[in-house]
Amino acid sequence: MTHPLIGLTTSHTTSQSGLSQISVTEAYVRALLRAGAAPLLIPIGLSESALQDILHRLDGILFTGGGDVNPERYASQMHPLVDDVDPERDSTEIQLIRYAMQEQIPFLGICRGLQVINVAMGGTLYEDILDQRPNSIRHQYSPGWPRSYLAHDVKLVDRSRLVEILDDDTVSVNSFHHQGIRELGKRLQATAFAPDGVIEAIELPGHPFAIAVQWHPEWLVEDPAMQRLFGEFVRSAELTHIPQITR
């Protein structure tokens, strides 16, 4: 049995002993393993040719959560609450997004993943929702809250790919973000909304699998709906994997 190879985007971190690391939260890996994938971490800072060598072997890409996208990427000023900006990560991920669009490679975005996909497609972000949308509900429940804490409901758009996968028009989700989509990127469709109107999911119509969500389904994998989200992503990657076996 072969498993579709799913690349995961990574973050720059620092160990307790002060060593620089490139890492990813284990929950993403476990969610993909549970769905039948073979996860592969994509380092930050690869040359374009090295990145291309990896990309040609991938069956899907998971854009993980993390720090804020550099506001310069969407022609905005640096807000004082923007945090943990990593221009090198932005550059790597935007290359990955463009490749996935061009080559019709399935991809799933989570939290920051949704935001960087939107920026790569020409969209913009609220740099801090509470400051720039003061009547919004609370979206940031970190730190201090369990990762599986269900913060609010989201309403899904009829006839979207996401509503078909989750099999419900309303789902309860966790919430660990202070930024969100302001202007939607080109060709993207908003397919889920928080009670205050903040976009909670996007899709690219016509793509084999191009979905991104603002919540963190990797911490909710005991929920059958979230299991199906990862399952459908991996199944789409399996279809991509088949013609690559002979490469």
PDB file of C-alpha atoms in Angstrom:
ATOM      1  CA  MET A   1       0.000   0.000   0.000  1.00  0.00           C
ATOM      2  CA  THR A   2       1.328   3.422  -0.920  1.00  0.00           C
ATOM      3  CA  HIS A   3       0.461   6.554   1.009  1.00  0.00           C
ATOM      4  CA  PRO A   4       0.091   9.974  -0.629  1.00  0.00           C
ATOM      5  CA  LEU A   5       3.000  12.231   0.241  1.00  0.00           C
ATOM      6  CA  ILE A   6       1.762  15.412   1.932  1.00  0.00           C
ATOM      7  CA  GLY A   7       4.180  18.285   2.485  1.00  0.00           C
ATOM      8  CA  LEU A   8       3.704  20.412   5.608  1.00  0.00           C
ATOM      9  CA  THR A   9       4.907  23.979   5.903  1.00  0.00           C
ATOM     10  CA  THR A  10       7.137  24.664   8.894  1.00  0.00           C
ATOM     11  CA  SER A  11       8.068  27.456  11.313  1.00  0.00           C
ATOM     12  CA  HIS A  12      11.304  28.898  12.626  1.00  0.00           C
ATOM     13  CA  THR A  13      11.417  28.221  16.373  1.00  0.00           C
ATOM     14  CA  THR A  14      13.998  28.308  19.167  1.00  0.00           C
ATOM     15  CA  SER A  15      14.590  25.404  21.558  1.00  0.00           C
ATOM     16  CA  GLN A  16      14.814  25.811  25.343  1.00  0.00           C
ATOM     17  CA  SER A  17      18.589  25.617  24.985  1.00  0.00           C
ATOM     18  CA  GLY A  18      18.553  28.455  22.461  1.00  0.00           C
ATOM     19  CA  LEU A  19      19.060  26.407  19.309  1.00  0.00           C
ATOM     20  CA  SER A  20      17.353  27.538  16.106  1.00  0.00           C
ATOM     21  CA  GLN A  21      14.900  24.958  14.776  1.00  0.00           C
ATOM     22  CA  ILE A  22      12.577  24.359  11.846  1.00  0.00           C
ATOM     23  CA  SER A  23       9.536  22.564  13.201  1.00  0.00           C
ATOM     24  CA  VAL A  24       5.827  21.845  13.024  1.00  0.00           C
ATOM     25  CA  THR A  25       3.216  21.106  15.686  1.00  0.00           C
ATOM     26  CA  GLU A  26       2.817  17.348  16.040  1.00  0.00           C
ATOM     27  CA  ALA A  27      -0.997  17.493  15.865  1.00  0.00           C
ATOM     28  CA  TYR A  28      -0.828  18.218  12.117  1.00  0.00           C
ATOM     29  CA  VAL A  29       1.328  15.143  11.543  1.00  0.00           C
ATOM     30  CA  ARG A  30      -0.933  12.924  13.626  1.00  0.00           C
ATOM     31  CA  ALA A  31      -4.057  14.123  11.808  1.00  0.00           C
ATOM     32  CA  LEU A  32      -2.483  13.295   8.437  1.00  0.00           C
ATOM     33  CA  LEU A  33      -1.233   9.896   9.613  1.00  0.00           C
ATOM     34  CA  ARG A  34      -4.700   9.070  10.888  1.00  0.00           C
ATOM     35  CA  ALA A  35      -6.107   9.937   7.451  1.00  0.00           C
ATOM     36  CA  GLY A  36      -3.612   7.637   5.696  1.00  0.00           C
ATOM     37  CA  ALA A  37      -1.012  10.102   4.426  1.00  0.00           C
ATOM     38  CA  ALA A  38       2.783  10.087   4.585  1.00  0.00           C
ATOM     39  CA  PRO A  39       3.737  13.522   5.997  1.00  0.00           C
ATOM     40  CA  LEU A  40       6.908  15.315   4.904  1.00  0.00           C
ATOM     41  CA  LEU A  41       8.185  18.532   6.487  1.00  0.00           C
ATOM     42  CA  ILE A  42       9.140  21.266   4.004  1.00  0.00           C
ATOM     43  CA  PRO A  43      12.076  23.316   5.339  1.00  0.00           C
ATOM     44  CA  ILE A  44      12.099  27.098   5.161  1.00  0.00           C
ATOM     45  CA  GLY A  45      14.860  28.771   3.190  1.00  0.00           C
ATOM     46  CA  LEU A  46      15.418  26.263   0.390  1.00  0.00           C
ATOM     47  CA  SER A  47      16.703  27.515  -2.929  1.00  0.00           C
ATOM     48  CA  GLU A  48      14.083  27.715  -5.657  1.00  0.00           C
ATOM     49  CA  SER A  49      15.570  24.688  -7.438  1.00  0.00           C
ATOM     50  CA  ALA A  50      15.653  22.603  -4.235  1.00  0.00           C
ATOM     51  CA  LEU A  51      12.073  23.577  -3.456  1.00  0.00           C
ATOM     52  CA  GLN A  52      11.020  22.567  -6.967  1.00  0.00           C
ATOM     53  CA  ASP A  53      12.683  19.163  -6.532  1.00  0.00           C
ATOM     54  CA  ILE A  54      10.553  18.572  -3.436  1.00  0.00           C
ATOM     55  CA  LEU A  55       7.379  19.953  -4.992  1.00  0.00           C
ATOM     56  CA  HIS A  56       7.508  17.585  -7.954  1.00  0.00           C
ATOM     57  CA  ARG A  57       7.309  14.657  -5.534  1.00  0.00           C
ATOM     58  CA  LEU A  58       4.393  15.897  -3.441  1.00  0.00           C
ATOM     59  CA  ASP A  59       0.797  14.727  -3.790  1.00  0.00           C
ATOM     60  CA  GLY A  60      -0.609  17.450  -1.553  1.00  0.00           C
ATOM     61  CA  ILE A  61       0.386  20.366   0.666  1.00  0.00           C
ATOM     62  CA  LEU A  62      -0.838  21.323   4.139  1.00  0.00           C
ATOM     63  CA  PHE A  63      -0.333  25.002   4.963  1.00  0.00           C
ATOM     64  CA  THR A  64      -0.029  25.075   8.743  1.00  0.00           C
ATOM     65  CA  GLY A  65      -0.696  27.746  11.341  1.00  0.00           C
ATOM     66  CA  GLY A  66       1.904  30.102  12.765  1.00  0.00           C
ATOM     67  CA  GLY A  67       2.955  33.737  12.917  1.00  0.00           C
ATOM     68  CA  ASP A  68       1.524  36.678  11.008  1.00  0.00           C
ATOM     69  CA  VAL A  69       2.075  37.274   7.299  1.00  0.00           C
ATOM     70  CA  ASN A  70       4.255  40.329   6.631  1.00  0.00           C
ATOM     71  CA  PRO A  71       1.834  43.238   5.950  1.00  0.00           C
ATOM     72  CA  GLU A  72       4.143  44.390   3.151  1.00  0.00           C
ATOM     73  CA  ARG A  73       2.847  41.387   1.222  1.00  0.00           C
ATOM     74  CA  TYR A  74      -0.590  43.017   1.017  1.00  0.00           C
ATOM     75  CA  ALA A  75       0.539  46.662   0.830  1.00  0.00           C
ATOM     76  CA  SER A  76      -0.307  47.520   4.421  1.00  0.00           C
ATOM     77  CA  GLN A  77       1.517  49.270   7.255  1.00  0.00           C
ATOM     78  CA  MET A  78       2.940  47.297  10.174  1.00  0.00           C
ATOM     79  CA  HIS A  79       0.311  47.283  12.932  1.00  0.00           C
ATOM     80  CA  PRO A  80       1.709  47.291  16.508  1.00  0.00           C
ATOM     81  CA  LEU A  81      -0.076  43.989  17.244  1.00  0.00           C
ATOM     82  CA  VAL A  82       1.409  42.138  14.253  1.00  0.00           C
ATOM     83  CA  ASP A  83       3.578  39.371  15.689  1.00  0.00           C
ATOM     84  CA  ASP A  84       6.129  36.733  14.723  1.00  0.00           C
ATOM     85  CA  VAL A  85       6.613  37.856  11.115  1.00  0.00           C
ATOM     86  CA  ASP A  86       8.924  35.608   9.071  1.00  0.00           C
ATOM     87  CA  PRO A  87       9.525  36.945   5.533  1.00  0.00           C
ATOM     88  CA  GLU A  88      11.456  33.800   4.593  1.00  0.00           C
ATOM     89  CA  ARG A  89       8.489  31.619   5.510  1.00  0.00           C
ATOM     90  CA  ASP A  90       6.139  33.927   3.597  1.00  0.00           C
ATOM     91  CA  SER A  91       8.300  33.590   0.492  1.00  0.00           C
ATOM     92  CA  THR A  92       8.490  29.796   0.726  1.00  0.00           C
ATOM     93  CA  GLU A  93       4.757  29.387   1.218  1.00  0.00           C
ATOM     94  CA  ILE A  94       3.744  31.768  -1.550  1.00  0.00           C
ATOM     95  CA  GLN A  95       5.931  29.773  -3.950  1.00  0.00           C
ATOM     96  CA  LEU A  96       4.192  26.602  -2.765  1.00  0.00           C
ATOM     97  CA  ILE A  97       0.743  28.125  -3.247  1.00  0.00           C
ATOM     98  CA  ARG A  98       1.519  29.222  -6.782  1.00  0.00           C
ATOM     99  CA  TYR A  99       2.862  25.779  -7.607  1.00  0.00           C
ATOM    100  CA  ALA A 100      -0.215  24.072  -6.145  1.00  0.00           C
ATOM    101  CA  MET A 101      -2.468  26.363  -8.177  1.00  0.00           C
ATOM    102  CA  GLN A 102      -0.521  25.842 -11.390  1.00  0.00           C
ATOM    103  CA  GLU A 103      -0.107  22.071 -11.092  1.00  0.00           C
ATOM    104  CA  GLN A 104      -3.555  21.370  -9.592  1.00  0.00           C
ATOM    105  CA  ILE A 105      -2.018  19.851  -6.466  1.00  0.00           C
ATOM    106  CA  PRO A 106      -4.522  19.384  -3.612  1.00  0.00           C
ATOM    107  CA  PHE A 107      -3.936  21.643  -0.628  1.00  0.00           C
ATOM    108  CA  LEU A 108      -5.468  22.414   2.750  1.00  0.00           C
ATOM    109  CA  GLY A 109      -4.813  25.615   4.695  1.00  0.00           C
ATOM    110  CA  ILE A 110      -5.222  26.010   8.447  1.00  0.00           C
ATOM    111  CA  CYS A 111      -5.371  29.361  10.313  1.00  0.00           C
ATOM    112  CA  ARG A 112      -2.280  31.231   9.032  1.00  0.00           C
ATOM    113  CA  GLY A 113      -2.544  28.889   6.041  1.00  0.00           C
ATOM    114  CA  LEU A 114      -5.876  30.464   5.096  1.00  0.00           C
ATOM    115  CA  GLN A 115      -4.414  33.937   5.500  1.00  0.00           C
ATOM    116  CA  VAL A 116      -1.278  33.381   3.409  1.00  0.00           C
ATOM    117  CA  ILE A 117      -3.328  31.712   0.649  1.00  0.00           C
ATOM    118  CA  ASN A 118      -5.594  34.756   0.560  1.00  0.00           C
ATOM    119  CA  VAL A 119      -2.597  37.106   0.404  1.00  0.00           C
ATOM    120  CA  ALA A 120      -0.953  35.033  -2.341  1.00  0.00           C
ATOM    121  CA  MET A 121      -4.142  35.463  -4.388  1.00  0.00           C
ATOM    122  CA  GLY A 122      -4.118  39.250  -4.000  1.00  0.00           C
ATOM    123  CA  GLY A 123      -6.305  39.547  -0.911  1.00  0.00           C
ATOM    124  CA  THR A 124      -5.734  41.554   2.272  1.00  0.00           C
ATOM    125  CA  LEU A 125      -6.030  40.936   6.006  1.00  0.00           C
ATOM    126  CA  TYR A 126      -7.259  42.599   9.154  1.00  0.00           C
ATOM    127  CA  GLU A 127      -3.975  42.912  11.024  1.00  0.00           C
ATOM    128  CA  ASP A 128      -5.877  42.730  14.311  1.00  0.00           C
ATOM    129  CA  ILE A 129      -9.586  41.932  14.263  1.00  0.00           C
ATOM    130  CA  LEU A 130     -10.483  43.417  17.650  1.00  0.00           C
ATOM    131  CA  ASP A 131      -8.727  46.687  16.853  1.00  0.00           C
ATOM    132  CA  GLN A 132      -9.925  47.048  13.256  1.00  0.00           C
ATOM    133  CA  ARG A 133     -13.374  45.433  13.725  1.00  0.00           C
ATOM    134  CA  PRO A 134     -14.235  46.489  17.300  1.00  0.00           C
ATOM    135  CA  ASN A 135     -17.733  44.959  17.259  1.00  0.00           C
ATOM    136  CA  SER A 136     -16.412  41.499  16.418  1.00  0.00           C
ATOM    137  CA  ILE A 137     -16.701  38.483  18.682  1.00  0.00           C
ATOM    138  CA  ARG A 138     -13.625  37.110  20.394  1.00  0.00           C
ATOM    139  CA  HIS A 139     -11.479  35.051  17.988  1.00  0.00           C
ATOM    140  CA  GLN A 140      -8.246  34.674  19.965  1.00  0.00           C
ATOM    141  CA  TYR A 141      -8.420  32.049  22.728  1.00  0.00           C
ATOM    142  CA  SER A 142      -4.694  31.493  23.134  1.00  0.00           C
ATOM    143  CA  PRO A 143      -2.917  31.119  25.482  1.00  0.00           C
ATOM    144  CA  GLY A 144      -4.725  29.607  28.426  1.00  0.00           C
ATOM    145  CA  TRP A 145      -7.533  27.718  26.699  1.00  0.00           C
ATOM    146  CA  PRO A 146      -7.624  24.030  25.683  1.00  0.00           C
ATOM    147  CA  ARG A 147      -6.886  23.561  21.999  1.00  0.00           C
ATOM    148  CA  SER A 148     -10.138  21.646  21.608  1.00  0.00           C
ATOM    149  CA  TYR A 149     -12.249  24.404  23.217  1.00  0.00           C
ATOM    150  CA  LEU A 150     -15.216  25.189  20.948  1.00  0.00           C
ATOM    151  CA  ALA A 151     -15.269  28.982  20.857  1.00  0.00           C
ATOM    152  CA  HIS A 152     -18.093  29.705  18.423  1.00  0.00           C
ATOM    153  CA  ASP A 153     -20.136  28.338  15.527  1.00  0.00           C
ATOM    154  CA  VAL A 154     -19.475  28.941  11.855  1.00  0.00           C
ATOM    155  CA  LYS A 155     -22.125  28.994   9.157  1.00  0.00           C
ATOM    156  CA  LEU A 156     -21.233  27.195   5.927  1.00  0.00           C
ATOM    157  CA  VAL A 157     -22.292  28.271   2.460  1.00  0.00           C
ATOM    158  CA  ASP A 158     -24.763  26.035   0.622  1.00  0.00           C
ATOM    159  CA  ARG A 159     -23.400  23.885  -2.227  1.00  0.00           C
ATOM    160  CA  SER A 160     -19.791  24.523  -1.235  1.00  0.00           C
ATOM    161  CA  ARG A 161     -17.258  21.700  -1.182  1.00  0.00           C
ATOM    162  CA  LEU A 162     -16.792  22.256   2.531  1.00  0.00           C
ATOM    163  CA  VAL A 163     -20.465  21.881   3.434  1.00  0.00           C
ATOM    164  CA  GLU A 164     -20.536  18.630   1.454  1.00  0.00           C
ATOM    165  CA  ILE A 165     -17.531  17.292   3.365  1.00  0.00           C
ATOM    166  CA  LEU A 166     -18.627  18.374   6.849  1.00  0.00           C
ATOM    167  CA  ASP A 167     -22.222  17.342   6.077  1.00  0.00           C
ATOM    168  CA  ASP A 168     -23.741  20.195   8.070  1.00  0.00           C
ATOM    169  CA  ASP A 169     -24.422  23.882   7.493  1.00  0.00           C
ATOM    170  CA  THR A 170     -23.253  24.856  10.990  1.00  0.00           C
ATOM    171  CA  VAL A 171     -20.249  23.538  12.907  1.00  0.00           C
ATOM    172  CA  SER A 172     -18.669  24.469  16.237  1.00  0.00           C
ATOM    173  CA  VAL A 173     -14.972  25.322  16.025  1.00  0.00           C
ATOM    174  CA  ASN A 174     -11.986  26.329  18.116  1.00  0.00           C
ATOM    175  CA  SER A 175     -10.445  29.751  17.509  1.00  0.00           C
ATOM    176  CA  PHE A 176      -6.845  30.898  17.970  1.00  0.00           C
ATOM    177  CA  HIS A 177      -6.354  33.820  15.594  1.00  0.00           C
ATOM    178  CA  HIS A 178      -6.214  37.600  15.923  1.00  0.00           C
ATOM    179  CA  GLN A 179      -6.106  38.270  12.170  1.00  0.00           C
ATOM    180  CA  GLY A 180      -8.596  37.519   9.410  1.00  0.00           C
ATOM    181  CA  ILE A 181      -9.510  38.131   5.804  1.00  0.00           C
ATOM    182  CA  ARG A 182     -10.435  41.716   4.962  1.00  0.00           C
ATOM    183  CA  GLU A 183     -10.590  41.591   1.144  1.00  0.00           C
ATOM    184  CA  LEU A 184     -10.955  38.209  -0.530  1.00  0.00           C
ATOM    185  CA  GLY A 185      -8.268  37.182  -3.015  1.00  0.00           C
ATOM    186  CA  LYS A 186      -8.960  36.721  -6.707  1.00  0.00           C
ATOM    187  CA  ARG A 187     -10.790  33.532  -7.749  1.00  0.00           C
ATOM    188  CA  LEU A 188     -11.381  32.548  -4.118  1.00  0.00           C
ATOM    189  CA  GLN A 189     -14.829  31.898  -2.668  1.00  0.00           C
ATOM    190  CA  ALA A 190     -15.722  32.468   0.988  1.00  0.00           C
ATOM    191  CA  THR A 191     -17.529  29.348   2.199  1.00  0.00           C
ATOM    192  CA  ALA A 192     -17.919  29.804   5.975  1.00  0.00           C
ATOM    193  CA  PHE A 193     -18.530  32.762   8.273  1.00  0.00           C
ATOM    194  CA  ALA A 194     -18.354  33.465  12.001  1.00  0.00           C
ATOM    195  CA  PRO A 195     -21.416  35.065  13.665  1.00  0.00           C
ATOM    196  CA  ASP A 196     -19.798  38.507  13.237  1.00  0.00           C
ATOM    197  CA  GLY A 197     -19.240  38.015   9.499  1.00  0.00           C
ATOM    198  CA  VAL A 198     -15.514  37.235   9.648  1.00  0.00           C
ATOM    199  CA  ILE A 199     -14.592  34.771   6.890  1.00  0.00           C
ATOM    200  CA  GLU A 200     -13.808  31.347   8.368  1.00  0.00           C
ATOM    201  CA  ALA A 201     -13.190  29.271   5.222  1.00  0.00           C
ATOM    202  CA  ILE A 202     -12.280  29.737   1.572  1.00  0.00           C
ATOM    203  CA  GLU A 203     -12.181  27.542  -1.516  1.00  0.00           C
ATOM    204  CA  LEU A 204     -10.845  27.767  -5.047  1.00  0.00           C
ATOM    205  CA  PRO A 205     -13.621  26.554  -7.371  1.00  0.00           C
ATOM    206  CA  GLY A 206     -12.502  24.212 -10.133  1.00  0.00           C
ATOM    207  CA  HIS A 207      -9.434  22.962  -8.263  1.00  0.00           C
ATOM    208  CA  PRO A 208      -9.211  19.257  -7.254  1.00  0.00           C
ATOM    209  CA  PHE A 209      -9.005  20.238  -3.572  1.00  0.00           C
ATOM    210  CA  ALA A 210      -8.262  23.795  -2.465  1.00  0.00           C
ATOM    211  CA  ILE A 211      -9.821  24.513   0.929  1.00  0.00           C
ATOM    212  CA  ALA A 212      -8.596  26.599   3.849  1.00  0.00           C
ATOM    213  CA  VAL A 213     -10.176  27.093   7.265  1.00  0.00           C
ATOM    214  CA  GLN A 214      -9.517  29.675   9.962  1.00  0.00           C
ATOM    215  CA  TRP A 215      -9.974  27.221  12.829  1.00  0.00           C
ATOM    216  CA  HIS A 216      -7.665  24.327  13.835  1.00  0.00           C
ATOM    217  CA  PRO A 217      -9.231  20.982  12.827  1.00  0.00           C
ATOM    218  CA  GLU A 218      -6.037  19.112  13.776  1.00  0.00           C
ATOM    219  CA  TRP A 219      -7.047  19.605  17.430  1.00  0.00           C
ATOM    220  CA  LEU A 220     -10.609  18.413  16.744  1.00  0.00           C
ATOM    221  CA  VAL A 221      -9.926  15.089  15.012  1.00  0.00           C
ATOM    222  CA  GLU A 222     -12.225  13.183  17.374  1.00  0.00           C
ATOM    223  CA  ASP A 223     -15.072  15.060  15.658  1.00  0.00           C
ATOM    224  CA  PRO A 224     -16.201  12.944  12.671  1.00  0.00           C
ATOM    225  CA  ALA A 225     -16.714  16.085  10.579  1.00  0.00           C
ATOM    226  CA  MET A 226     -13.083  17.142  11.069  1.00  0.00           C
ATOM    227  CA  GLN A 227     -11.938  13.586  10.374  1.00  0.00           C
ATOM    228  CA  ARG A 228     -13.761  13.812   7.050  1.00  0.00           C
ATOM    229  CA  LEU A 229     -12.004  17.080   6.205  1.00  0.00           C
ATOM    230  CA  PHE A 230      -8.578  15.464   6.523  1.00  0.00           C
ATOM    231  CA  GLY A 231      -9.873  12.274   4.919  1.00  0.00           C
ATOM    232  CA  GLU A 232     -11.164  14.028   1.803  1.00  0.00           C
ATOM    233  CA  PHE A 233      -7.938  16.009   1.517  1.00  0.00           C
ATOM    234  CA  VAL A 234      -5.860  12.825   1.616  1.00  0.00           C
ATOM    235  CA  ARG A 235      -8.191  11.050  -0.826  1.00  0.00           C
ATOM    236  CA  SER A 236      -7.770  13.913  -3.280  1.00  0.00           C
ATOM    237  CA  ALA A 237      -4.004  13.596  -2.859  1.00  0.00           C
ATOM    238  CA  GLU A 238      -4.279   9.853  -3.570  1.00  0.00           C
ATOM    239  CA  LEU A 239      -5.771  10.654  -6.966  1.00  0.00           C
ATOM    240  CA  THR A 240      -2.791  12.918  -7.625  1.00  0.00           C
ATOM    241  CA  HIS A 241      -0.416  10.205  -6.403  1.00  0.00           C
ATOM    242  CA  ILE A 242      -1.517   7.544  -8.908  1.00  0.00           C
ATOM    243  CA  PRO A 243       0.114   8.971 -12.072  1.00  0.00           C
ATOM    244  CA  GLN A 244       3.318   9.779 -10.140  1.00  0.00           C
ATOM    245  CA  ILE A 245       4.076   6.186  -9.136  1.00  0.00           C
ATOM    246  CA  THR A 246       6.101   5.568 -12.294  1.00  0.00           C
ATOM    247  CA  ARG A 247       8.216   8.718 -11.900  1.00  0.00           C
TER     248      ARG A 247
END
